[in-house]
Amino acid sequence: MTHLSDVVFLAADTIRSRAYAQALSHAGLTVDRILLVRAAGNKRWGQANDIVSGNTDFGSLFVPDLNQDLGATCSKISKNVEILQTASINVPEVVEWLKRYAPKLVIFSGFGGELVQPGVLCAAGPLLHMHSGWLPDYRGSTTLYYSYLNERSAGVSAIFLSEEIDTGRIISRKKYPVPPKRADLDYYYDSVIRADLLVETMGLYDSASGTFKSCVGKQVEAAGRVYYIIHPVLKHLVLNDVNQD
């Protein structure tokens, strides 16, 4: 096991967080502390039970069991797991938790669609986020679908969160092939490729200095394009293509 000193995992109880935690565990990585944020009733985007995986033939990529309880996995990657019952990352309790432990780095996995407020961003070390898009080309929402339509590929970028959407410093990024036929894009494929880059990125982290051994660098804000939630017709085109034999 490799312990990531002064690193914490701030995780909303979502499908994506399950993938992250299992990928870290599979890679033998542990963190100092975890704050697991749980909203009652699975009402937030990204929360679900009884996930049907579809085709998970993702080659060499680690494929998690997204029906596995997040709390159980968290206990494998940290001895210090706290649970907060709330439907938002942007609550005073989260800010207080970050300030109390003052980690050098926060692995972040929030609720889908919720923007992180300045109070959380500034409470401790930077928040490391896996964006499902090749930055700066694909900023914004549902970029996995736009990338599929435009390039027949997918990308993930590891960035430090900033107040402006998807404009933070890029630590690493990686392109992935299109998903296999009949794959679940929203839950499985998207979670698997984000978790894969998370593990690769943490392999670049030096706990002693609290820095990464390499970094892509700052973004040029004028570069790239911001995408918005994809129209249902365009989404249907992608899903129809993925589901065709």
XYZ file of C-alpha atoms in Angstrom:
245
model
C 0.000 0.000 0.000
C 1.115 3.553 -0.740
C -0.086 6.201 1.695
C -0.798 9.669 0.330
C 0.179 11.860 3.263
C -1.739 15.111 3.827
C -4.272 14.075 1.183
C -8.004 13.763 1.897
C -10.968 12.548 -0.140
C -14.023 14.817 -0.142
C -16.701 12.609 -1.626
C -20.407 12.992 -2.196
C -22.099 9.598 -2.087
C -22.421 9.169 -5.852
C -21.695 6.550 -8.474
C -18.564 8.423 -9.518
C -17.239 8.493 -5.966
C -17.713 4.730 -5.758
C -15.569 4.346 -8.865
C -12.871 6.648 -7.468
C -12.701 4.884 -4.110
C -12.551 1.425 -5.660
C -9.899 2.510 -8.162
C -7.738 3.961 -5.378
C -8.156 0.775 -3.366
C -7.331 -1.405 -6.373
C -4.169 0.663 -6.951
C -3.144 0.266 -3.305
C -3.478 3.959 -2.455
C -4.650 5.249 0.926
C -5.417 8.764 2.168
C -5.354 10.503 5.544
C -9.057 11.194 5.878
C -12.369 10.969 4.066
C -15.473 13.100 4.430
C -18.410 11.208 2.945
C -21.309 13.548 2.175
C -24.643 11.772 1.966
C -27.958 13.172 0.766
C -31.073 11.302 1.825
C -33.174 9.548 -0.773
C -30.774 9.395 -3.743
C -32.292 12.583 -5.145
C -29.122 14.228 -6.394
C -27.770 13.642 -9.906
C -25.210 10.873 -9.856
C -26.922 8.966 -7.062
C -28.502 5.628 -7.917
C -28.932 2.058 -6.787
C -28.960 -1.215 -8.729
C -26.831 0.048 -11.594
C -26.969 -2.092 -14.741
C -23.477 -2.131 -16.172
C -24.068 -3.024 -19.813
C -20.916 -3.973 -21.697
C -17.870 -3.327 -19.485
C -15.226 -4.630 -21.861
C -13.006 -1.578 -21.399
C -9.757 -3.307 -22.231
C -7.086 -2.859 -19.582
C -9.052 -0.292 -17.561
C -10.095 -1.212 -14.031
C -13.860 -1.729 -13.871
C -15.434 -1.109 -10.441
C -18.603 -2.594 -9.020
C -20.797 0.480 -8.935
C -23.385 -1.251 -6.771
C -20.863 -1.574 -3.942
C -21.471 0.632 -0.907
C -19.173 3.651 -0.878
C -18.697 3.610 2.873
C -17.353 0.065 2.799
C -14.767 0.987 0.183
C -13.782 4.177 1.986
C -12.889 2.147 5.067
C -10.340 0.295 2.932
C -8.494 3.437 1.852
C -8.565 5.430 5.101
C -8.723 4.763 8.825
C -10.508 8.076 9.347
C -13.903 8.234 7.659
C -16.520 10.772 8.714
C -20.072 10.948 7.378
C -21.999 14.186 6.916
C -25.725 14.059 6.170
C -26.417 16.906 3.765
C -27.403 17.419 0.140
C -24.696 19.971 -0.654
C -20.931 20.253 -0.613
C -21.243 23.989 0.051
C -22.218 23.849 3.715
C -20.295 25.306 6.678
C -19.552 21.831 8.041
C -17.499 20.977 4.943
C -15.534 24.223 5.192
C -14.896 23.609 8.894
C -13.724 20.036 8.218
C -11.270 21.197 5.565
C -9.917 23.974 7.781
C -9.587 21.652 10.761
C -7.327 19.173 8.977
C -5.757 21.578 6.445
C -4.712 18.947 3.875
C -2.210 19.781 1.157
C -4.488 18.204 -1.464
C -8.191 17.358 -1.651
C -9.325 14.636 -4.031
C -12.767 15.945 -4.938
C -15.899 14.177 -6.110
C -19.014 16.252 -5.561
C -22.662 16.081 -6.498
C -23.302 16.375 -10.217
C -24.212 19.857 -11.363
C -23.299 21.627 -8.114
C -20.743 24.420 -8.442
C -18.227 24.575 -5.614
C -18.363 27.883 -3.765
C -15.280 30.011 -2.883
C -15.519 29.129 0.803
C -14.859 25.471 0.027
C -12.262 26.218 -2.647
C -10.192 28.334 -0.264
C -10.566 26.281 2.931
C -7.472 24.096 2.457
C -5.212 22.814 -0.298
C -6.407 22.691 -3.912
C -9.335 20.500 -4.926
C -8.317 17.949 -7.551
C -11.166 17.297 -9.985
C -11.446 14.857 -12.884
C -13.234 16.671 -15.704
C -14.802 14.478 -18.366
C -13.360 16.352 -21.326
C -10.051 17.226 -22.969
C -9.263 20.719 -21.724
C -9.311 23.435 -22.822
C -11.192 22.155 -25.889
C -14.180 20.718 -24.029
C -15.339 22.794 -21.072
C -18.766 22.628 -19.515
C -21.423 19.941 -19.333
C -21.988 16.569 -21.059
C -18.696 16.992 -22.914
C -18.334 13.221 -23.217
C -21.184 13.269 -25.734
C -19.859 16.240 -27.695
C -16.422 14.665 -27.895
C -17.973 11.447 -29.170
C -19.909 13.320 -31.859
C -16.976 15.470 -32.934
C -14.016 13.118 -32.656
C -15.212 9.607 -31.841
C -13.072 9.752 -28.722
C -13.289 10.786 -25.089
C -10.989 12.745 -22.847
C -10.442 13.356 -19.148
C -8.494 16.221 -17.581
C -7.236 16.350 -14.000
C -7.490 19.968 -12.843
C -7.441 22.132 -9.753
C -10.920 23.557 -9.295
C -11.296 27.308 -9.671
C -14.232 29.698 -9.451
C -14.539 29.784 -13.240
C -15.914 26.587 -14.777
C -13.217 24.149 -15.959
C -10.457 26.755 -16.219
C -8.150 25.601 -13.425
C -4.560 24.456 -13.783
C -4.293 21.175 -15.700
C -2.243 18.525 -13.918
C -2.698 15.761 -16.470
C -5.037 14.703 -19.246
C -5.646 11.615 -21.325
C -7.676 10.553 -24.347
C -9.646 7.331 -24.394
C -11.150 5.257 -27.210
C -14.884 5.215 -27.794
C -16.810 2.950 -25.443
C -17.647 -0.588 -26.515
C -21.047 -1.309 -27.984
C -23.929 -1.377 -25.494
C -21.863 0.261 -22.775
C -23.473 2.488 -20.158
C -21.981 5.919 -20.887
C -23.353 8.049 -18.056
C -22.504 5.775 -15.159
C -19.960 3.130 -16.092
C -17.864 4.444 -18.969
C -17.637 8.006 -17.681
C -16.810 6.847 -14.146
C -14.234 4.297 -15.323
C -12.199 6.728 -17.428
C -12.263 9.437 -14.750
C -11.145 6.950 -12.102
C -8.374 5.710 -14.379
C -6.879 9.179 -14.772
C -7.274 9.844 -11.047
C -5.043 6.878 -10.224
C -2.504 7.862 -12.891
C -2.459 11.439 -11.617
C -1.940 10.415 -7.998
C 1.024 8.400 -9.212
C 2.615 11.757 -10.035
C 2.015 13.157 -6.549
C 4.916 13.699 -4.156
C 3.580 13.641 -0.598
C 6.743 15.115 0.885
C 6.478 18.348 -1.084
C 2.734 18.334 -1.679
C 3.284 18.844 -5.395
C 2.985 16.882 -8.618
C 6.131 15.715 -10.392
C 4.793 16.984 -13.704
C 2.016 19.311 -14.765
C 0.465 20.336 -18.088
C 0.102 23.908 -16.819
C -2.261 26.856 -16.782
C -5.077 27.161 -19.278
C -5.579 30.046 -21.647
C -9.122 31.075 -20.795
C -9.799 32.369 -24.309
C -8.925 28.978 -25.775
C -11.345 26.113 -26.072
C -15.114 26.119 -25.947
C -17.807 25.870 -23.290
C -20.524 23.290 -23.926
C -23.945 23.148 -22.322
C -26.215 20.212 -21.488
C -26.603 18.312 -24.716
C -29.920 18.370 -26.558
C -31.866 15.103 -26.171
C -31.813 14.530 -29.941
C -28.004 14.734 -30.077
C -27.720 12.531 -27.012
C -29.994 10.003 -28.686
C -27.711 9.951 -31.737
C -24.751 9.022 -29.562
C -26.627 6.397 -27.574
C -28.093 4.915 -30.737
C -24.616 4.594 -32.223
C -23.231 3.011 -29.049
C -26.099 0.534 -28.861
C -25.902 -0.574 -32.492
C -24.164 -3.853 -33.292
